[in-house]
Structures are given as C-alpha cells and as structure tokens.
PDB file of C-alpha atoms in Angstrom:
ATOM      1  CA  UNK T   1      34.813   3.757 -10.976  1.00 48.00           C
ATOM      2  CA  UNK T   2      34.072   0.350  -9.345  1.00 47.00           C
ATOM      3  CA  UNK T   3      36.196   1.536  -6.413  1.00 47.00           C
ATOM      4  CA  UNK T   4      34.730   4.745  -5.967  1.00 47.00           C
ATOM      5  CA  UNK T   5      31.532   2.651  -5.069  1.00 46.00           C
ATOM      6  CA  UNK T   6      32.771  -0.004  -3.020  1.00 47.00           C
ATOM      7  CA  UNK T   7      34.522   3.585  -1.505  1.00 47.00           C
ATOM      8  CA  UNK T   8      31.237   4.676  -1.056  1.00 49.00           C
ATOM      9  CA  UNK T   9      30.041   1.090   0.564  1.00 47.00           C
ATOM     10  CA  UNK T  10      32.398   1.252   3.023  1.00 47.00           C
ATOM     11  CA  UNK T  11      31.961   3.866   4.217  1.00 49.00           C
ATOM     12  CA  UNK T  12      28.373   3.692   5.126  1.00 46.00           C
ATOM     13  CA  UNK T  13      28.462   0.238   6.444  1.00 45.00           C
ATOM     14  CA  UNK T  14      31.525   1.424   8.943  1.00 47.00           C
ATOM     15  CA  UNK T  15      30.182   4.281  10.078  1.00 47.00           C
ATOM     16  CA  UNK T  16      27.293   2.227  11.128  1.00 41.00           C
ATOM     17  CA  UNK T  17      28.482   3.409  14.418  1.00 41.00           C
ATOM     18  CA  UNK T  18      29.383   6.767  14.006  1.00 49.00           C
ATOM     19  CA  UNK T  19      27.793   8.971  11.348  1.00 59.00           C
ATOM     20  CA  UNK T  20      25.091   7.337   9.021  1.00 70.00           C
ATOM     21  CA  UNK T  21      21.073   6.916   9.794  1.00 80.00           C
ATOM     22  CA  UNK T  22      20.042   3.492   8.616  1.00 83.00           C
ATOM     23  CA  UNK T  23      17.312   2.507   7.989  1.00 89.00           C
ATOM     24  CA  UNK T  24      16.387  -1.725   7.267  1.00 92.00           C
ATOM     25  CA  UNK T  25      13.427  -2.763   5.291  1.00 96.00           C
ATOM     26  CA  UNK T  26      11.651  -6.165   5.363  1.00 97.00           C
ATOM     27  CA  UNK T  27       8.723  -7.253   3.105  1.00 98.00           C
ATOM     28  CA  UNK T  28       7.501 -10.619   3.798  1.00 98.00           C
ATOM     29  CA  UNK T  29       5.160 -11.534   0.756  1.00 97.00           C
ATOM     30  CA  UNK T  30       2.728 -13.995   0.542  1.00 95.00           C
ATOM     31  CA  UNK T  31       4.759 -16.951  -1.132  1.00 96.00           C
ATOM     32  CA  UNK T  32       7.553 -17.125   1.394  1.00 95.00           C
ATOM     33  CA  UNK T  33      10.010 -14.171  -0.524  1.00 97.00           C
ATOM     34  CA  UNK T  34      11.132 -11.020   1.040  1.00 97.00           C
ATOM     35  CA  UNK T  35      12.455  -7.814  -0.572  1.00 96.00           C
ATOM     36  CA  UNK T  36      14.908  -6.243   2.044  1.00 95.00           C
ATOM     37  CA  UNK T  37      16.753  -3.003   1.536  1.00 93.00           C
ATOM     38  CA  UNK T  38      19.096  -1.593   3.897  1.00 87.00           C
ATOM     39  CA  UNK T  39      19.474   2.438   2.981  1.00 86.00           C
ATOM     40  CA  UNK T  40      22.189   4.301   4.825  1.00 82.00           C
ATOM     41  CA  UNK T  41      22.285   8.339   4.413  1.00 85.00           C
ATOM     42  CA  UNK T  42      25.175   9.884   5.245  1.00 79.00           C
ATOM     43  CA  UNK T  43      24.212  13.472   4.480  1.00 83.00           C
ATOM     44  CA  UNK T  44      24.482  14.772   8.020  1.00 78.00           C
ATOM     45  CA  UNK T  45      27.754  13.499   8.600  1.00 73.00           C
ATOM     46  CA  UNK T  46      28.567  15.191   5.481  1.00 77.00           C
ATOM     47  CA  UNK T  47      27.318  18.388   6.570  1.00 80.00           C
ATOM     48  CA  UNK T  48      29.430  18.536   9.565  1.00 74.00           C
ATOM     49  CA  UNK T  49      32.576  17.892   7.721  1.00 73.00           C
ATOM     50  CA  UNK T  50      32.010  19.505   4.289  1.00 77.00           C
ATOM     51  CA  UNK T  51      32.551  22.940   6.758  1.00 77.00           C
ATOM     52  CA  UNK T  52      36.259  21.288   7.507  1.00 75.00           C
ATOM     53  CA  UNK T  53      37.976  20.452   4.538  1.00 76.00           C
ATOM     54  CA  UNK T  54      39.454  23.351   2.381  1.00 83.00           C
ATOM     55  CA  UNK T  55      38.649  25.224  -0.573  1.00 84.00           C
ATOM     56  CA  UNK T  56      41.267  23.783  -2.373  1.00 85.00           C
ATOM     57  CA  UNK T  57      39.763  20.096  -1.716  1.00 80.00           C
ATOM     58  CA  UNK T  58      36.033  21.533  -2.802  1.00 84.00           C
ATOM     59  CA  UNK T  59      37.634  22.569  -5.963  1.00 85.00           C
ATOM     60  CA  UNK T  60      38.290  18.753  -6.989  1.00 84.00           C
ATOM     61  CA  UNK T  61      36.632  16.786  -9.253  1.00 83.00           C
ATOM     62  CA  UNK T  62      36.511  14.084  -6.834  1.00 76.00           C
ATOM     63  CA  UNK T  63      34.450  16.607  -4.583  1.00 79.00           C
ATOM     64  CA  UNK T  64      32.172  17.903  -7.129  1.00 84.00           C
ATOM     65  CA  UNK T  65      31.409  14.639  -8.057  1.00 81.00           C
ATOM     66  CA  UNK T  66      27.392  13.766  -8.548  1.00 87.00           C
ATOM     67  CA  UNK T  67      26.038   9.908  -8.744  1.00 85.00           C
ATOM     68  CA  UNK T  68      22.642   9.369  -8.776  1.00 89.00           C
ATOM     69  CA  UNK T  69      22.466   5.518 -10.120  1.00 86.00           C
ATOM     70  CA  UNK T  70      21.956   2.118  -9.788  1.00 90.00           C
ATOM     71  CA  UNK T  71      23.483  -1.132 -10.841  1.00 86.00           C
ATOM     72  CA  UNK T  72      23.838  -4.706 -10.169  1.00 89.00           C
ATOM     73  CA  UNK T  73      25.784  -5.105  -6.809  1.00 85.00           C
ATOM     74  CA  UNK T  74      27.807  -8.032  -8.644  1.00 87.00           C
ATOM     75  CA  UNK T  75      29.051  -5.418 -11.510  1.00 84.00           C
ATOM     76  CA  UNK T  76      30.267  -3.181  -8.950  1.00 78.00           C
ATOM     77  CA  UNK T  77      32.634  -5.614  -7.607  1.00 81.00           C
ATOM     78  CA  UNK T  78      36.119  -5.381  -8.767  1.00 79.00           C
ATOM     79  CA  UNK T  79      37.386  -7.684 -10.805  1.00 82.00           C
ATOM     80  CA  UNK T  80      40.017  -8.991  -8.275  1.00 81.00           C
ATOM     81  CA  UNK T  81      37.413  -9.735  -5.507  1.00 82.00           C
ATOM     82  CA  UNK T  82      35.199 -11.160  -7.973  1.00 86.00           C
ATOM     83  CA  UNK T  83      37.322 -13.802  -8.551  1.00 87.00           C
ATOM     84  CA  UNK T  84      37.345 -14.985  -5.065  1.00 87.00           C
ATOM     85  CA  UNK T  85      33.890 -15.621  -4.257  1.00 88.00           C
ATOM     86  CA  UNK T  86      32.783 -18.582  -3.945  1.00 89.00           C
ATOM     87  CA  UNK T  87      28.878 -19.667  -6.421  1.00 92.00           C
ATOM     88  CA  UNK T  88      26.663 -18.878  -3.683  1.00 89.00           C
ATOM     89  CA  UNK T  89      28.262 -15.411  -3.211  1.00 88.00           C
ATOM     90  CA  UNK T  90      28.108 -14.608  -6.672  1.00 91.00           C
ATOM     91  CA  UNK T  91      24.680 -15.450  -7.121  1.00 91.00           C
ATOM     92  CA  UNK T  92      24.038 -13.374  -4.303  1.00 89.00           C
ATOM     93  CA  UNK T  93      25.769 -10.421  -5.475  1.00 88.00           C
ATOM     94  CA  UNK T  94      24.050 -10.676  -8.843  1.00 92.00           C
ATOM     95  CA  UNK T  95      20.191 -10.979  -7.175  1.00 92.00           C
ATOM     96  CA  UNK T  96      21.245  -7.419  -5.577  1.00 92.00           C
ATOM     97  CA  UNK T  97      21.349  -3.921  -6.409  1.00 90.00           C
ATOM     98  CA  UNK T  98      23.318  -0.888  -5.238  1.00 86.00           C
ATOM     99  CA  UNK T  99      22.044   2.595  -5.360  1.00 88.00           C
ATOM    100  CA  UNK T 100      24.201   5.877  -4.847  1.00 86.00           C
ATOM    101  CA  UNK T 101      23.303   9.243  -4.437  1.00 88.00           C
ATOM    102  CA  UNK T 102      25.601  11.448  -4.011  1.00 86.00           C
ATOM    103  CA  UNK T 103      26.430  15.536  -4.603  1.00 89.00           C
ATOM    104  CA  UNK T 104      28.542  16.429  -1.989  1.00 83.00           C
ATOM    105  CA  UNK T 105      28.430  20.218  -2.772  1.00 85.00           C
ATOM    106  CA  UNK T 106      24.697  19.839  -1.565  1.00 88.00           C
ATOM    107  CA  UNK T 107      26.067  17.717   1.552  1.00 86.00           C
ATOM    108  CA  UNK T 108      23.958  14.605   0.201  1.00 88.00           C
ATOM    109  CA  UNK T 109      25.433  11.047   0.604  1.00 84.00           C
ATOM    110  CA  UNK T 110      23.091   8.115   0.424  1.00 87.00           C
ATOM    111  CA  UNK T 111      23.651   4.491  -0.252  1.00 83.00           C
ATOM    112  CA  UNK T 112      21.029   1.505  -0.947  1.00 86.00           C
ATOM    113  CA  UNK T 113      21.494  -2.038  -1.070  1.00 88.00           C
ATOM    114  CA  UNK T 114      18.222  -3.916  -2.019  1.00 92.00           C
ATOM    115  CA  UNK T 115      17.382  -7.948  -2.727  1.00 94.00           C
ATOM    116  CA  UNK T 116      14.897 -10.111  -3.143  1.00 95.00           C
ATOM    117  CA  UNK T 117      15.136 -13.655  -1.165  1.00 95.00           C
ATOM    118  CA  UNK T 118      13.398 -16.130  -2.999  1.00 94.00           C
ATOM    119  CA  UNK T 119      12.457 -17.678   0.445  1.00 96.00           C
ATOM    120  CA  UNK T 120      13.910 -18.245   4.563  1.00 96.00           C
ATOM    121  CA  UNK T 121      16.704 -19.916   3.932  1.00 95.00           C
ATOM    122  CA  UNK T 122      17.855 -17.420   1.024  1.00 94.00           C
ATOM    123  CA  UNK T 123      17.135 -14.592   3.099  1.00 95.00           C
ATOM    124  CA  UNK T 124      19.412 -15.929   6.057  1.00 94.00           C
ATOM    125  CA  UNK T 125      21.840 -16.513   3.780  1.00 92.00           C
ATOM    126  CA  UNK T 126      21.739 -12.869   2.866  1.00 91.00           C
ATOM    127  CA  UNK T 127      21.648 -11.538   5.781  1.00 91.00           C
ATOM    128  CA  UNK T 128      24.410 -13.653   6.859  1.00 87.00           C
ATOM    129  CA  UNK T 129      26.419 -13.137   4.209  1.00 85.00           C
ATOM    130  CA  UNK T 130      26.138  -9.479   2.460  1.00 82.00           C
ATOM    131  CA  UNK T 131      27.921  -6.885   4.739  1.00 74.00           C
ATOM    132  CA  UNK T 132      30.513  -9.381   4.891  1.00 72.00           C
ATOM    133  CA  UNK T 133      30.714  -9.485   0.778  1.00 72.00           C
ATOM    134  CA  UNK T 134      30.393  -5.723   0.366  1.00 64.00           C
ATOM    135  CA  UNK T 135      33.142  -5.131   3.030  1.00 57.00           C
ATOM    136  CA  UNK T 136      35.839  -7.727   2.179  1.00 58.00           C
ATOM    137  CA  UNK T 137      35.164  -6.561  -1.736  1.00 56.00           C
ATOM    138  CA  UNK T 138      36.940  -3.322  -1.149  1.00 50.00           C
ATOM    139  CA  UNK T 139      39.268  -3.473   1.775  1.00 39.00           C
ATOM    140  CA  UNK T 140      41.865  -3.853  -1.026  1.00 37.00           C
ATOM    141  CA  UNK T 141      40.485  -0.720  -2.926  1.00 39.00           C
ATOM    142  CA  UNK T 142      40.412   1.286   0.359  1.00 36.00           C
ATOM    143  CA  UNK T 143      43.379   0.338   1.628  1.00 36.00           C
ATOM    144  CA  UNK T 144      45.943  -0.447  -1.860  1.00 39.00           C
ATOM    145  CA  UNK T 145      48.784   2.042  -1.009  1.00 39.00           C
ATOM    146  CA  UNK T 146      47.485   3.320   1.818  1.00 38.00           C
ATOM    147  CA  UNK T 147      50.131   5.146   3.798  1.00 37.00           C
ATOM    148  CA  UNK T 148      49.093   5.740   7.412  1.00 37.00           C
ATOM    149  CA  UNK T 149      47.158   3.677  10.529  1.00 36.00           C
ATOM    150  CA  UNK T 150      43.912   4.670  10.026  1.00 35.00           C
ATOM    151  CA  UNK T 151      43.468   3.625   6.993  1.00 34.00           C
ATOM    152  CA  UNK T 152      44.444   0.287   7.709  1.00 33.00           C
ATOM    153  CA  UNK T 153      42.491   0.204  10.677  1.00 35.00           C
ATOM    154  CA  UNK T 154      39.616  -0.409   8.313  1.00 36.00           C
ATOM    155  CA  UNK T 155      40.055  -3.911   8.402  1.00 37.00           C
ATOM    156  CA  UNK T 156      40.149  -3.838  12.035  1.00 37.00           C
ATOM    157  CA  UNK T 157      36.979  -1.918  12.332  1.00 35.00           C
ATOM    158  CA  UNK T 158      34.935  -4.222   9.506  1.00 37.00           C
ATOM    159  CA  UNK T 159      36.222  -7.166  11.078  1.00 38.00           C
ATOM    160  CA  UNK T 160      33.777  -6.289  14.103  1.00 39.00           C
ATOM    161  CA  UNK T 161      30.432  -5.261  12.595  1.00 48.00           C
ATOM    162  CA  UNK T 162      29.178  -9.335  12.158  1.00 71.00           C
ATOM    163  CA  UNK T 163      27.523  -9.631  15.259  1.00 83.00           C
ATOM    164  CA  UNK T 164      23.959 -11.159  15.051  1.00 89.00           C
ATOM    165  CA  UNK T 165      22.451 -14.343  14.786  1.00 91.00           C
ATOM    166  CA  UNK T 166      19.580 -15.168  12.549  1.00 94.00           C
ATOM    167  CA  UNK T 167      17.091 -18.058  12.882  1.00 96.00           C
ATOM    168  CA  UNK T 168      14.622 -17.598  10.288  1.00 97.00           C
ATOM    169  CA  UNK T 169      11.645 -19.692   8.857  1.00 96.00           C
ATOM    170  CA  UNK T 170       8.780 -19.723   6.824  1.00 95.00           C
ATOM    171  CA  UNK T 171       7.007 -18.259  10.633  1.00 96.00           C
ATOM    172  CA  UNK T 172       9.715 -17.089  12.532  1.00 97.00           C
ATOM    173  CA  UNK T 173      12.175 -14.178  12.127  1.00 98.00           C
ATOM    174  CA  UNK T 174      14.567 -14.274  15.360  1.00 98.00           C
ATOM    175  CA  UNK T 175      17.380 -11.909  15.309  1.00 95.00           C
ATOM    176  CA  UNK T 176      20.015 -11.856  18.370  1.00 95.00           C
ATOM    177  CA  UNK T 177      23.052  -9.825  19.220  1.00 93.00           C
ATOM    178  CA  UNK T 178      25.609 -11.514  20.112  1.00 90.00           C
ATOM    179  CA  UNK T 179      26.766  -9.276  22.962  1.00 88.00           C
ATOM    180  CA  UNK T 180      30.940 -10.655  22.814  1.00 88.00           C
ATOM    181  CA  UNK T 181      30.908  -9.909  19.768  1.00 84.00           C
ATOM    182  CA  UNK T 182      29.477  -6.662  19.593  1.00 85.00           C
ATOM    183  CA  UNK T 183      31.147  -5.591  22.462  1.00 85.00           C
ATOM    184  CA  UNK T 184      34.385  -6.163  20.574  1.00 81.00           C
ATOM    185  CA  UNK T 185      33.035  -4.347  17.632  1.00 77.00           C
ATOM    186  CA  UNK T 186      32.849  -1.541  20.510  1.00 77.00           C
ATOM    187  CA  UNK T 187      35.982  -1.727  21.353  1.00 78.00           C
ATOM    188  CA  UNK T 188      37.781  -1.851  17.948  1.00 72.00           C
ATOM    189  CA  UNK T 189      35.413   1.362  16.580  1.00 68.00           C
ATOM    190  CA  UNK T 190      35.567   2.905  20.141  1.00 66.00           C
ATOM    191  CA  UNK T 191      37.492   6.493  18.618  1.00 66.00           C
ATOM    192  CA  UNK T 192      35.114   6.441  15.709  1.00 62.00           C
ATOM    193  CA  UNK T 193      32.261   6.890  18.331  1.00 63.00           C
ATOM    194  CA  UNK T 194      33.974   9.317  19.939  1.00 65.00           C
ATOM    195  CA  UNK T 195      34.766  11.531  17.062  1.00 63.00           C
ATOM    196  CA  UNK T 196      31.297  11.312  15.977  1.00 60.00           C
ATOM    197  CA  UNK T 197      30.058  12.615  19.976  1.00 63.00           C
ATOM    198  CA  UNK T 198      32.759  15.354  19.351  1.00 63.00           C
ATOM    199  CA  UNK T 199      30.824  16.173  16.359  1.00 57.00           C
ATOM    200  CA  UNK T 200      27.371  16.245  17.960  1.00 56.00           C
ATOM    201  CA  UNK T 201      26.468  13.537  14.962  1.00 58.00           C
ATOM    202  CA  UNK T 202      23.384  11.604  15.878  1.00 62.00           C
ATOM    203  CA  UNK T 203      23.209   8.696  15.123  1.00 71.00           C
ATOM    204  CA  UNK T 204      19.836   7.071  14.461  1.00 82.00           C
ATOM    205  CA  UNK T 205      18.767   3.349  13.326  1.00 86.00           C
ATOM    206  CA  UNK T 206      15.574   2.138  12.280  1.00 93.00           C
ATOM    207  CA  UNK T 207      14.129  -0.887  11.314  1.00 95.00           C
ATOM    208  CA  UNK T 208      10.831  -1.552   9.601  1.00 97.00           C
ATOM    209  CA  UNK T 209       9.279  -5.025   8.739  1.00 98.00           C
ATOM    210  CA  UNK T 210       5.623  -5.589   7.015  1.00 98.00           C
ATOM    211  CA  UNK T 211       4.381  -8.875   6.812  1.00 98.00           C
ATOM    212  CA  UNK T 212       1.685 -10.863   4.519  1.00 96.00           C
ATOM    213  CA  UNK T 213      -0.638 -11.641   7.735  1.00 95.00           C
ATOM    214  CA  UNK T 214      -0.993 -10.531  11.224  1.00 97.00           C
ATOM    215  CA  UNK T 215       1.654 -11.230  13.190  1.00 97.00           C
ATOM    216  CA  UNK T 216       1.302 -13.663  16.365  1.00 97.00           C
ATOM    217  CA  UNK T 217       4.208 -12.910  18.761  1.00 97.00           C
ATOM    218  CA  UNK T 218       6.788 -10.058  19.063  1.00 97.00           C
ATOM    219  CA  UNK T 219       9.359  -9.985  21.718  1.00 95.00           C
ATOM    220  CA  UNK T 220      10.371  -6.747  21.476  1.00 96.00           C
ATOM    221  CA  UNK T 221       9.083  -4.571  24.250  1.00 94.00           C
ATOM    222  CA  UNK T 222      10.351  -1.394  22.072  1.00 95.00           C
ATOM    223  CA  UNK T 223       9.438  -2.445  18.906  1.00 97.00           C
ATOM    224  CA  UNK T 224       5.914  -0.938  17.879  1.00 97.00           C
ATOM    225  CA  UNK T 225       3.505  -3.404  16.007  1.00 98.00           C
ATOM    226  CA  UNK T 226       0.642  -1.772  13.870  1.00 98.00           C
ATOM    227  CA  UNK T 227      -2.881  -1.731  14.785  1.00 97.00           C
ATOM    228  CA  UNK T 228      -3.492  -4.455  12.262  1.00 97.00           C
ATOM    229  CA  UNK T 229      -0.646  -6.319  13.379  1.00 98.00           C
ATOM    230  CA  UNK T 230       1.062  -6.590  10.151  1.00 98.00           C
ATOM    231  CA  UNK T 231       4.016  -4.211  11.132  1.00 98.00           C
ATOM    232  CA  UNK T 232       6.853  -3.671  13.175  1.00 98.00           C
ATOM    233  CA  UNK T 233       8.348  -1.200  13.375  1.00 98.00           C
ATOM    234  CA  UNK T 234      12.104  -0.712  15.892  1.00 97.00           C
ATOM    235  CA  UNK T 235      13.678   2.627  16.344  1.00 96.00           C
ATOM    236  CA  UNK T 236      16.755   3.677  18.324  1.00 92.00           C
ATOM    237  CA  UNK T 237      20.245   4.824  18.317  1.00 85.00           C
ATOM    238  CA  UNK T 238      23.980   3.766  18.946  1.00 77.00           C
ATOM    239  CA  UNK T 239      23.886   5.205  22.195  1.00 80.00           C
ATOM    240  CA  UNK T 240      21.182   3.027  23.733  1.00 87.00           C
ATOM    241  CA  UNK T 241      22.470   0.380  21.670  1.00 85.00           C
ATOM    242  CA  UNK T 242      25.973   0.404  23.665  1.00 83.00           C
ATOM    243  CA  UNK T 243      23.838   0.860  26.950  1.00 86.00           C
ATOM    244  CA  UNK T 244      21.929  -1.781  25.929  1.00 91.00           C
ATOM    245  CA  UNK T 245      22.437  -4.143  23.005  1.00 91.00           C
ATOM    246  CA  UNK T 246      19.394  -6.244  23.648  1.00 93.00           C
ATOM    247  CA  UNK T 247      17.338  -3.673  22.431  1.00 94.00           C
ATOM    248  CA  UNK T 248      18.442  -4.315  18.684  1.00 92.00           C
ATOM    249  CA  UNK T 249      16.803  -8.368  19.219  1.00 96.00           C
ATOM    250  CA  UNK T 250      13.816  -8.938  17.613  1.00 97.00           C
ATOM    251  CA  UNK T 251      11.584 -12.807  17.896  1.00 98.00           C
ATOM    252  CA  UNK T 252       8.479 -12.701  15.803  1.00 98.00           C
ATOM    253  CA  UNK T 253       6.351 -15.285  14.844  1.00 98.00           C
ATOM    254  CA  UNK T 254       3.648 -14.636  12.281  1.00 95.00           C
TER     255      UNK T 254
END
C-alpha cells in the first residue's frame, strides 16, 4: 500500500508539466510559521484517458480502487527509503501530511501535501528539500522490475523538476527560476508536454500566499496583491511558463 501512494506522488509531481492543476498555498502567521500545502488534481487528465484504456483494465481492482485519506508523509515512505534519509529529512517527513483522493471510476485524482514550518529557515528547508524526498522515495517502487524505457525515464524526468532558488526571511520571500535548469527540465519532459498538447490537457498553476500584515513590495508584475495588501495571488500555465519562465519569480517583502 505504501507504494501505491508514493505511485500516486509521483505521478502528480511529474506531470507537473503535463497533466495536473496545482495549486501552492502559503500562510505566513504572525510568529514567523507558515502552513504551506501544495494540492495537485489530476482529475482532468484522468478524464481524458479513463476513455482509452479497456474494459478489461476498468474491471480491476486496481482501477476501482477508492482512497479518500490522510496520513503522516513519513509513514508513507517505504521502509527501504526510510532508511536512507538523513535526521533533518526525517523530521521533515514526519511534520508533513499526505492526502489522497482518489475514485477513478468517477475520473477523480487528487493529491495534497501540507506542513507547517516552524519559521524561515524551516520553511526553506522544505521547500528545498520535499519534492526531492517524495520523488527519490519511490523511484525504486515505480521503477523495481520495470521492463521498458519509459518507465525508467522517470528518473530522468524527476531529476529535472528542482529548479528554483529560495531566499527567505522573517520579511522576505524571494523565489527565482533558475532558467538552465529549467530549461533542461524542458528538455528531458519535452514528449510528456507534447502528449499532453495532443490531448488538449490544460495545464494550469496557481499560487496563493496570505500574509500576517500588509505587504510592502511585490515584484511580480502578474501577480495580483489584494486590496488590503495582505495577498498575492500568481496564476498561469506551462505554456507561458516555457515562453517565459520569469513569470513563475516572485520578491516580496512584507
């Protein structure tokens, strides 16, 4: 069962760039902690290719499945990958949870990772740290036995997806793209974007952050910043991304 999830993980965080909405969630409180959630919801994706498998493969268990849970991130973890991570990782899996919702008779698919950082520093950490712990956790499940090139691609295609750069303080969050980077994430996912054009999948991304008190500077000429100046709120899709990565930056001081 811990593989299904880390199945499930996978992926959303891969098809980042293909065939999920996400949507990432900041709360800055008061006494320097956050709450961030990252939600990716697969269900249109789903819809598409529910209409291509076969009755045979809707008649499976596996396919009939229904989740509707959540755990501690840490628990979900195999065993094997546990065992490799180093203290701050585990503590950082533990402080997290996973949610899954999933009935893919109903063509619904959605995954949640949520956390708490106790303050900057733990919540650059985090953010520099949990794709990266979520992916390498289940490269082995995905890929043990696997028997043809795409499905060791995976590692390939994860391999790409850490491309921004955080400076964050107690009054700053500053997030960058790293354009070499993402450019070779680009190139390494570059049929998964085309299958998902092929598909006419959109392919949406949103990011919403509230903060304690009114914010001072934002850099973002796309990003839209409530009337009282406590939100901000970014939203735009993989194809203006590739024309232009800059738009996924955000600098704001509050």
């Amino acid at each position: 069962m811990k593989k299904l999830y880390f199945l499930i993980i996978f992926f959303a965080m891969v098809c980042f760039s293909s065939c999920v909405d996400i949507e990432e969630h900041y709360d800055f409180k008061s006494d320097g902690s956050c709450t961030v959630a990252y939600g990716f919801d697969m269900s249109k994706a789903v819809s598409v290719l529910v209409n291509l498998v076969s009755d045979s493969v809707k008649q499976t268990p596996q396919f009939n499945l229904v989740k509707d849970t959540t755990l501690n991130f840490y628990s979900a973890i195999p065993d094997s990958s546990q065992r490799k991570m180093s203290t701050p990782e585990i503590e950082l899996a533990q402080s997290s949870d996973l949610t899954v919702h999933m009935n893919l008779k109903k063509s619904i698919m959605k995954v949640a990772i949520n956390h708490t950082a106790k303050d900057a520093a733990d919540l650059k950490y985090y953010l520099q740290n949990v794709s990266k712990i979520a992916l390498s956790s289940q490269i082995s499940a995905f890929t043990n036995g696997a028997k043809n090139s795409k499905e060791m691609d995976a590692k390939q295609m994860v391999a790409g997806q850490d491309y921004y750069s955080y400076e964050i303080t107690p009054h700053k969050f500053y997030r960058i793209v790293d354009k070499t980077k993402f450019n070779a994430f680009l190139k390494k996912t570059q049929s998964t974007f085309m299958m998902a054009k092929a598909m006419l999948i959109d392919m949406p991304y949103k990011v919403i952050l509230n903060f304690a008190k009114p914010i001072k500077k934002l850099s973002n000429p796309k990003a839209i910043l409530s009337a009282d100046r406590r939100s901000v709120t970014l939203i735009t899709n993989m194809d203006e991304v590739i024309k232009n990565p800059s738009v996924m930056n955000l600098k704001i001081d509050f």
